[in-house]
């Protein structure tokens, strides 16, 4: 069965995902010479790329290419060892987030939502509270400690859950959900902070085909709202079906940055090499 979200179903008409962002395709990030290393091992070797509002950019490449490291460097959970990530703030300001202090990193994380393959929900809390926790960056620590959220935050959480068909589960503990349901809640939580960009590290890796399609449709709709989406994917078929652009990483370097339609056999061979021989081959097409 295909998943289709109409404006009415999504609740977007009444609760825009990101009211501050217009779909103008403005530049959000300019990344230059980005480097990262674990100890002596260089994992990102001077990456240059930009990200614009409304794009849905796939990061592709074989296991160990540096895809997750890239997203983690972008959200500050892994330190960069060189280069710049310039963020083009609304209203024209520009700053290098790699030079940010602790408070600026907190601000940055409220602009930059992230969802993970393993969802990272709080298992014993109910779905609604997990979603509301996405507002932590905007809520005083005392209020967040007592889980006191504003009426408008609650209304937004309800609209997001309704959009992804999760409202009936709002009071259920997160630990009792299926994988596809957990990922939908994780998306709602990331959108609670009204980010300008969303990073997703293999968000469909553990999901069945129907849930995969649901999550990919949701990410696409989020990008249509004007949010810049970057998503690590292993399926080239999904990249071609859903993404507006692909960045191919190989051993920490960019081999390709362009339209998914331009991904051809020689490039796949360069990106995946021997990984495509044998069992992995099916997952790449
Ligand atoms: N915490 C860490 N400490 C040391 N090395 C790490 C760490 N995390 C990743 N690496 C190494 O860095 C390289 C890039 O890893 P990364 O997880 O970014 O790859 P990936 O492209 O996301 O791979 P996959 O498709 O398997 O998720 C790999 O060689 C990996 O072993
Ligand atoms: Mg990874």
mmCIF file of C-alpha atoms and ligand atoms in Angstrom:
data_model
loop_
_atom_site.group_PDB
_atom_site.id
_atom_site.type_symbol
_atom_site.label_atom_id
_atom_site.label_comp_id
_atom_site.label_asym_id
_atom_site.label_seq_id
_atom_site.Cartn_x
_atom_site.Cartn_y
_atom_site.Cartn_z
ATOM 1 C CA UNK A 1 0.000 0.000 0.000
ATOM 2 C CA UNK A 2 1.293 3.464 -0.853
ATOM 3 C CA UNK A 3 1.517 6.174 1.718
ATOM 4 C CA UNK A 4 0.285 9.553 0.621
ATOM 5 C CA UNK A 5 0.104 12.630 2.789
ATOM 6 C CA UNK A 6 -2.359 15.282 1.778
ATOM 7 C CA UNK A 7 -2.094 18.789 3.194
ATOM 8 C CA UNK A 8 -5.202 18.094 5.258
ATOM 9 C CA UNK A 9 -3.910 14.769 6.631
ATOM 10 C CA UNK A 10 -0.556 16.253 7.417
ATOM 11 C CA UNK A 11 -1.930 19.045 9.567
ATOM 12 C CA UNK A 12 0.641 21.198 7.856
ATOM 13 C CA UNK A 13 -1.951 23.722 6.771
ATOM 14 C CA UNK A 14 -2.817 24.390 10.403
ATOM 15 C CA UNK A 15 0.620 23.791 11.896
ATOM 16 C CA UNK A 16 3.423 24.500 9.445
ATOM 17 C CA UNK A 17 6.444 22.288 9.990
ATOM 18 C CA UNK A 18 8.721 25.276 9.877
ATOM 19 C CA UNK A 19 6.832 28.534 9.759
ATOM 20 C CA UNK A 20 10.005 30.610 9.592
ATOM 21 C CA UNK A 21 11.293 28.928 6.454
ATOM 22 C CA UNK A 22 10.069 29.825 3.013
ATOM 23 C CA UNK A 23 10.695 27.551 0.047
ATOM 24 C CA UNK A 24 13.091 29.916 -1.706
ATOM 25 C CA UNK A 25 15.972 27.490 -1.958
ATOM 26 C CA UNK A 26 18.283 29.872 -0.108
ATOM 27 C CA UNK A 27 21.690 28.605 0.880
ATOM 28 C CA UNK A 28 21.778 27.139 4.386
ATOM 29 C CA UNK A 29 25.325 25.821 4.626
ATOM 30 C CA UNK A 30 28.653 26.221 2.859
ATOM 31 C CA UNK A 31 31.060 23.467 3.837
ATOM 32 C CA UNK A 32 34.709 23.891 2.848
ATOM 33 C CA UNK A 33 37.730 21.691 3.457
ATOM 34 C CA UNK A 34 35.922 19.709 6.154
ATOM 35 C CA UNK A 35 38.205 17.228 7.913
ATOM 36 C CA UNK A 36 37.608 14.732 10.713
ATOM 37 C CA UNK A 37 39.794 12.054 12.275
ATOM 38 C CA UNK A 38 39.535 9.367 14.913
ATOM 39 C CA UNK A 39 42.986 9.461 16.499
ATOM 40 C CA UNK A 40 45.517 9.292 13.657
ATOM 41 C CA UNK A 41 42.945 7.981 11.186
ATOM 42 C CA UNK A 42 41.626 10.662 8.796
ATOM 43 C CA UNK A 43 38.013 9.859 7.995
ATOM 44 C CA UNK A 44 36.836 13.040 6.241
ATOM 45 C CA UNK A 45 39.489 14.463 3.931
ATOM 46 C CA UNK A 46 38.602 17.985 2.906
ATOM 47 C CA UNK A 47 34.930 17.951 1.892
ATOM 48 C CA UNK A 48 33.434 20.879 -0.034
ATOM 49 C CA UNK A 49 29.687 21.177 -0.601
ATOM 50 C CA UNK A 50 26.709 23.403 0.038
ATOM 51 C CA UNK A 51 23.156 22.742 1.205
ATOM 52 C CA UNK A 52 20.079 24.724 0.227
ATOM 53 C CA UNK A 53 16.579 24.990 1.651
ATOM 54 C CA UNK A 54 14.228 22.479 0.063
ATOM 55 C CA UNK A 55 16.927 20.075 -1.092
ATOM 56 C CA UNK A 56 16.862 16.398 -0.196
ATOM 57 C CA UNK A 57 20.470 15.279 -0.464
ATOM 58 C CA UNK A 58 21.454 11.621 -0.188
ATOM 59 C CA UNK A 59 24.877 10.711 1.161
ATOM 60 C CA UNK A 60 25.942 7.450 -0.436
ATOM 61 C CA UNK A 61 29.033 5.282 -0.319
ATOM 62 C CA UNK A 62 30.261 1.974 0.980
ATOM 63 C CA UNK A 63 30.386 1.023 4.634
ATOM 64 C CA UNK A 64 33.151 2.998 6.347
ATOM 65 C CA UNK A 65 33.203 5.784 3.722
ATOM 66 C CA UNK A 66 32.500 8.399 6.413
ATOM 67 C CA UNK A 67 28.747 9.043 5.933
ATOM 68 C CA UNK A 68 27.765 8.879 9.607
ATOM 69 C CA UNK A 69 30.877 10.763 10.648
ATOM 70 C CA UNK A 70 29.888 13.583 8.299
ATOM 71 C CA UNK A 71 26.422 13.958 9.851
ATOM 72 C CA UNK A 72 27.845 13.717 13.371
ATOM 73 C CA UNK A 73 30.422 16.403 12.630
ATOM 74 C CA UNK A 74 27.636 18.581 11.265
ATOM 75 C CA UNK A 75 25.567 18.266 14.431
ATOM 76 C CA UNK A 76 28.581 18.638 16.698
ATOM 77 C CA UNK A 77 28.678 15.182 18.280
ATOM 78 C CA UNK A 78 32.030 14.397 16.578
ATOM 79 C CA UNK A 79 34.634 17.198 16.437
ATOM 80 C CA UNK A 80 36.019 18.354 13.086
ATOM 81 C CA UNK A 81 39.778 18.496 12.740
ATOM 82 C CA UNK A 82 39.776 21.147 10.021
ATOM 83 C CA UNK A 83 37.715 23.180 7.584
ATOM 84 C CA UNK A 84 34.602 25.293 7.947
ATOM 85 C CA UNK A 85 30.849 24.819 8.111
ATOM 86 C CA UNK A 86 29.398 28.260 7.442
ATOM 87 C CA UNK A 87 25.755 28.584 8.422
ATOM 88 C CA UNK A 88 23.744 31.216 6.584
ATOM 89 C CA UNK A 89 21.324 32.318 9.264
ATOM 90 C CA UNK A 90 17.961 33.848 8.520
ATOM 91 C CA UNK A 91 18.197 37.568 8.013
ATOM 92 C CA UNK A 92 21.592 37.344 6.347
ATOM 93 C CA UNK A 93 23.998 36.618 9.220
ATOM 94 C CA UNK A 94 26.711 34.032 8.605
ATOM 95 C CA UNK A 95 28.887 32.112 11.065
ATOM 96 C CA UNK A 96 31.314 29.192 11.150
ATOM 97 C CA UNK A 97 29.627 26.699 13.450
ATOM 98 C CA UNK A 98 32.882 24.813 14.013
ATOM 99 C CA UNK A 99 34.157 27.846 15.899
ATOM 100 C CA UNK A 100 31.017 28.067 18.033
ATOM 101 C CA UNK A 101 31.049 28.238 21.837
ATOM 102 C CA UNK A 102 28.832 25.979 23.971
ATOM 103 C CA UNK A 103 25.819 28.297 23.837
ATOM 104 C CA UNK A 104 26.150 28.739 20.068
ATOM 105 C CA UNK A 105 26.326 24.951 19.654
ATOM 106 C CA UNK A 106 23.048 24.664 21.559
ATOM 107 C CA UNK A 107 21.518 27.275 19.250
ATOM 108 C CA UNK A 108 22.879 25.424 16.236
ATOM 109 C CA UNK A 109 21.361 22.129 17.380
ATOM 110 C CA UNK A 110 17.966 23.777 17.524
ATOM 111 C CA UNK A 111 18.400 24.768 13.850
ATOM 112 C CA UNK A 112 19.713 21.340 12.871
ATOM 113 C CA UNK A 113 17.474 18.367 13.709
ATOM 114 C CA UNK A 114 18.832 14.832 13.599
ATOM 115 C CA UNK A 115 17.220 11.431 13.389
ATOM 116 C CA UNK A 116 19.047 8.145 13.818
ATOM 117 C CA UNK A 117 18.776 4.581 12.584
ATOM 118 C CA UNK A 118 18.085 3.401 16.146
ATOM 119 C CA UNK A 119 15.566 6.218 16.824
ATOM 120 C CA UNK A 120 17.068 7.338 20.189
ATOM 121 C CA UNK A 121 13.692 7.698 21.937
ATOM 122 C CA UNK A 122 13.321 7.498 25.726
ATOM 123 C CA UNK A 123 11.772 4.004 26.005
ATOM 124 C CA UNK A 124 9.817 4.474 29.233
ATOM 125 C CA UNK A 125 8.296 7.821 28.311
ATOM 126 C CA UNK A 126 5.105 8.057 26.301
ATOM 127 C CA UNK A 127 5.101 9.078 22.653
ATOM 128 C CA UNK A 128 3.743 12.587 23.321
ATOM 129 C CA UNK A 129 6.465 13.363 25.875
ATOM 130 C CA UNK A 130 9.160 12.013 23.579
ATOM 131 C CA UNK A 131 7.955 14.400 20.873
ATOM 132 C CA UNK A 132 7.738 17.340 23.284
ATOM 133 C CA UNK A 133 11.324 16.692 24.354
ATOM 134 C CA UNK A 134 12.235 18.039 20.923
ATOM 135 C CA UNK A 135 11.394 21.477 22.351
ATOM 136 C CA UNK A 136 14.094 21.249 25.043
ATOM 137 C CA UNK A 137 16.306 23.730 23.222
ATOM 138 C CA UNK A 138 13.517 26.300 23.486
ATOM 139 C CA UNK A 139 12.361 25.545 27.039
ATOM 140 C CA UNK A 140 13.910 26.618 30.358
ATOM 141 C CA UNK A 141 15.735 23.788 32.126
ATOM 142 C CA UNK A 142 13.386 23.985 35.147
ATOM 143 C CA UNK A 143 10.293 23.699 32.952
ATOM 144 C CA UNK A 144 11.805 20.880 30.926
ATOM 145 C CA UNK A 145 12.797 19.045 34.144
ATOM 146 C CA UNK A 146 9.139 19.046 35.206
ATOM 147 C CA UNK A 147 8.073 18.414 31.605
ATOM 148 C CA UNK A 148 6.040 21.629 31.489
ATOM 149 C CA UNK A 149 5.346 22.551 27.898
ATOM 150 C CA UNK A 150 3.249 25.373 26.475
ATOM 151 C CA UNK A 151 -0.176 24.884 24.935
ATOM 152 C CA UNK A 152 1.209 25.814 21.532
ATOM 153 C CA UNK A 153 3.982 23.213 21.883
ATOM 154 C CA UNK A 154 1.374 20.585 22.741
ATOM 155 C CA UNK A 155 -0.787 21.642 19.798
ATOM 156 C CA UNK A 156 2.193 21.363 17.481
ATOM 157 C CA UNK A 157 3.111 17.915 18.859
ATOM 158 C CA UNK A 158 -0.475 16.760 18.275
ATOM 159 C CA UNK A 159 -0.443 18.116 14.689
ATOM 160 C CA UNK A 160 2.854 16.394 13.909
ATOM 161 C CA UNK A 161 1.727 13.075 15.387
ATOM 162 C CA UNK A 162 -1.513 13.314 13.440
ATOM 163 C CA UNK A 163 0.403 14.058 10.249
ATOM 164 C CA UNK A 164 2.400 10.831 10.585
ATOM 165 C CA UNK A 165 -0.560 8.772 11.775
ATOM 166 C CA UNK A 166 0.805 8.401 15.293
ATOM 167 C CA UNK A 167 -1.786 10.337 17.305
ATOM 168 C CA UNK A 168 -3.621 7.160 18.409
ATOM 169 C CA UNK A 169 -0.344 6.036 20.051
ATOM 170 C CA UNK A 170 0.321 9.375 21.801
ATOM 171 C CA UNK A 171 -0.072 7.986 25.329
ATOM 172 C CA UNK A 172 1.688 4.681 24.708
ATOM 173 C CA UNK A 173 5.235 4.108 25.947
ATOM 174 C CA UNK A 174 7.828 4.459 23.199
ATOM 175 C CA UNK A 175 9.279 1.036 24.045
ATOM 176 C CA UNK A 176 6.051 -0.635 22.911
ATOM 177 C CA UNK A 177 6.150 0.717 19.359
ATOM 178 C CA UNK A 178 7.316 -1.016 16.190
ATOM 179 C CA UNK A 179 10.448 0.215 14.438
ATOM 180 C CA UNK A 180 8.500 2.130 11.794
ATOM 181 C CA UNK A 181 6.364 3.769 14.461
ATOM 182 C CA UNK A 182 9.439 4.712 16.508
ATOM 183 C CA UNK A 183 11.046 6.343 13.485
ATOM 184 C CA UNK A 184 7.897 8.366 12.823
ATOM 185 C CA UNK A 185 7.941 9.577 16.438
ATOM 186 C CA UNK A 186 11.640 10.433 16.082
ATOM 187 C CA UNK A 187 10.813 12.558 13.013
ATOM 188 C CA UNK A 188 8.059 14.364 14.953
ATOM 189 C CA UNK A 189 10.525 15.022 17.792
ATOM 190 C CA UNK A 190 13.129 16.435 15.400
ATOM 191 C CA UNK A 191 10.509 18.697 13.790
ATOM 192 C CA UNK A 192 9.320 20.025 17.168
ATOM 193 C CA UNK A 193 12.391 22.228 17.297
ATOM 194 C CA UNK A 194 11.405 23.789 13.951
ATOM 195 C CA UNK A 195 14.792 23.143 12.360
ATOM 196 C CA UNK A 196 16.012 24.695 9.116
ATOM 197 C CA UNK A 197 17.822 21.498 8.252
ATOM 198 C CA UNK A 198 17.347 17.861 9.110
ATOM 199 C CA UNK A 199 20.052 15.193 9.158
ATOM 200 C CA UNK A 200 18.986 11.547 8.961
ATOM 201 C CA UNK A 201 21.475 8.698 9.424
ATOM 202 C CA UNK A 202 20.088 5.616 7.680
ATOM 203 C CA UNK A 203 16.537 6.297 8.849
ATOM 204 C CA UNK A 204 15.074 3.324 6.969
ATOM 205 C CA UNK A 205 17.813 0.729 7.455
ATOM 206 C CA UNK A 206 15.802 -1.464 9.814
ATOM 207 C CA UNK A 207 12.356 -0.902 8.316
ATOM 208 C CA UNK A 208 10.074 -3.003 6.116
ATOM 209 C CA UNK A 209 9.169 -1.715 2.615
ATOM 210 C CA UNK A 210 5.911 -0.049 3.655
ATOM 211 C CA UNK A 211 7.476 1.830 6.556
ATOM 212 C CA UNK A 212 10.484 2.669 4.398
ATOM 213 C CA UNK A 213 8.179 4.317 1.907
ATOM 214 C CA UNK A 214 6.305 6.151 4.667
ATOM 215 C CA UNK A 215 9.489 7.584 6.162
ATOM 216 C CA UNK A 216 10.928 8.550 2.771
ATOM 217 C CA UNK A 217 7.632 10.254 1.810
ATOM 218 C CA UNK A 218 7.714 12.142 5.103
ATOM 219 C CA UNK A 219 11.298 13.294 4.537
ATOM 220 C CA UNK A 220 10.412 14.422 1.041
ATOM 221 C CA UNK A 221 7.454 16.397 2.296
ATOM 222 C CA UNK A 222 9.672 17.985 4.944
ATOM 223 C CA UNK A 223 12.065 19.098 2.201
ATOM 224 C CA UNK A 224 9.125 20.481 0.215
ATOM 225 C CA UNK A 225 8.362 22.619 3.265
ATOM 226 C CA UNK A 226 11.713 24.323 2.685
ATOM 227 C CA UNK A 227 13.845 22.388 5.147
ATOM 228 C CA UNK A 228 17.231 21.202 3.859
ATOM 229 C CA UNK A 229 17.365 17.402 4.327
ATOM 230 C CA UNK A 230 20.540 15.290 4.260
ATOM 231 C CA UNK A 231 20.014 11.562 4.469
ATOM 232 C CA UNK A 232 22.468 8.645 4.543
ATOM 233 C CA UNK A 233 21.113 5.851 2.382
ATOM 234 C CA UNK A 234 22.324 2.465 1.184
ATOM 235 C CA UNK A 235 19.616 1.946 -1.432
ATOM 236 C CA UNK A 236 20.339 3.660 -4.757
ATOM 237 C CA UNK A 237 16.759 2.932 -5.766
ATOM 238 C CA UNK A 238 15.494 5.107 -2.896
ATOM 239 C CA UNK A 239 18.024 7.807 -3.760
ATOM 240 C CA UNK A 240 16.725 7.951 -7.328
ATOM 241 C CA UNK A 241 13.111 7.819 -6.246
ATOM 242 C CA UNK A 242 13.165 10.472 -3.535
ATOM 243 C CA UNK A 243 16.283 12.647 -3.511
ATOM 244 C CA UNK A 244 17.004 15.823 -5.456
ATOM 245 C CA UNK A 245 20.771 15.395 -5.199
ATOM 246 C CA UNK A 246 23.359 12.829 -4.156
ATOM 247 C CA UNK A 247 26.839 13.151 -2.704
ATOM 248 C CA UNK A 248 28.998 10.068 -3.196
ATOM 249 C CA UNK A 249 31.688 9.542 -0.563
ATOM 250 C CA UNK A 250 34.635 7.228 -0.957
ATOM 251 C CA UNK A 251 37.259 6.903 1.762
ATOM 252 C CA UNK A 252 36.350 10.299 3.145
ATOM 253 C CA UNK A 253 36.405 12.160 -0.165
ATOM 254 C CA UNK A 254 33.613 13.357 -2.441
ATOM 255 C CA UNK A 255 33.587 11.385 -5.700
ATOM 256 C CA UNK A 256 30.263 12.689 -6.953
ATOM 257 C CA UNK A 257 27.934 15.595 -6.244
ATOM 258 C CA UNK A 258 25.016 15.833 -8.611
ATOM 259 C CA UNK A 259 21.593 14.654 -9.690
ATOM 260 C CA UNK A 260 20.635 11.087 -8.744
ATOM 261 C CA UNK A 261 19.782 10.418 -12.417
ATOM 262 C CA UNK A 262 23.466 10.844 -13.217
ATOM 263 C CA UNK A 263 24.529 7.981 -10.987
ATOM 264 C CA UNK A 264 25.660 5.316 -13.436
ATOM 265 C CA UNK A 265 27.316 1.899 -13.325
ATOM 266 C CA UNK A 266 30.932 3.128 -13.489
ATOM 267 C CA UNK A 267 30.255 5.500 -10.589
ATOM 268 C CA UNK A 268 28.594 2.736 -8.561
ATOM 269 C CA UNK A 269 31.603 0.542 -9.208
ATOM 270 C CA UNK A 270 33.893 3.323 -8.023
ATOM 271 C CA UNK A 271 31.779 3.979 -4.938
ATOM 272 C CA UNK A 272 31.040 0.427 -3.898
ATOM 273 C CA UNK A 273 33.596 -1.722 -5.710
ATOM 274 C CA UNK A 274 33.719 -5.240 -4.348
ATOM 275 C CA UNK A 275 30.933 -4.538 -1.862
ATOM 276 C CA UNK A 276 28.501 -4.961 -4.775
ATOM 277 C CA UNK A 277 29.695 -8.476 -5.484
ATOM 278 C CA UNK A 278 27.880 -11.129 -3.504
ATOM 279 C CA UNK A 279 25.134 -10.595 -0.941
ATOM 280 C CA UNK A 280 25.237 -6.790 -0.752
ATOM 281 C CA UNK A 281 24.495 -6.373 -4.437
ATOM 282 C CA UNK A 282 20.736 -6.676 -4.047
ATOM 283 C CA UNK A 283 20.555 -3.871 -1.504
ATOM 284 C CA UNK A 284 22.171 -1.392 -3.862
ATOM 285 C CA UNK A 285 19.661 -1.607 -6.699
HETATM 286 N N1 LIG B 1 34.017 6.255 17.256
HETATM 287 C C1 LIG B 1 34.912 5.841 16.357
HETATM 288 N N2 LIG B 1 36.187 5.597 16.703
HETATM 289 C C2 LIG B 1 37.110 5.191 15.809
HETATM 290 N N3 LIG B 1 36.843 4.983 14.496
HETATM 291 C C3 LIG B 1 35.585 5.197 14.086
HETATM 292 C C4 LIG B 1 34.559 5.633 14.982
HETATM 293 N N4 LIG B 1 33.410 5.773 14.290
HETATM 294 C C5 LIG B 1 33.705 5.422 13.018
HETATM 295 N N5 LIG B 1 35.001 5.082 12.895
HETATM 296 C C6 LIG B 1 35.682 4.678 11.661
HETATM 297 O O1 LIG B 1 35.593 5.758 10.743
HETATM 298 C C7 LIG B 1 35.317 5.284 9.431
HETATM 299 C C8 LIG B 1 34.042 5.936 8.915
HETATM 300 O O2 LIG B 1 32.973 5.459 9.713
HETATM 301 P P1 LIG B 1 31.464 5.917 9.474
HETATM 302 O O3 LIG B 1 30.674 5.331 10.574
HETATM 303 O O4 LIG B 1 31.413 7.374 9.285
HETATM 304 O O5 LIG B 1 31.174 5.197 8.087
HETATM 305 P P2 LIG B 1 29.784 5.029 7.318
HETATM 306 O O6 LIG B 1 30.024 5.486 5.918
HETATM 307 O O7 LIG B 1 28.698 5.675 8.069
HETATM 308 O O8 LIG B 1 29.609 3.449 7.309
HETATM 309 P P3 LIG B 1 28.259 2.543 7.403
HETATM 310 O O9 LIG B 1 27.649 2.575 6.026
HETATM 311 O O10 LIG B 1 28.754 1.177 7.767
HETATM 312 O O11 LIG B 1 27.370 3.153 8.448
HETATM 313 C C9 LIG B 1 35.239 3.768 9.529
HETATM 314 O O12 LIG B 1 36.464 3.237 9.140
HETATM 315 C C10 LIG B 1 34.979 3.511 10.992
HETATM 316 O O13 LIG B 1 35.546 2.288 11.390
HETATM 317 MG MG1 LIG B 2 27.010 4.973 9.041
#
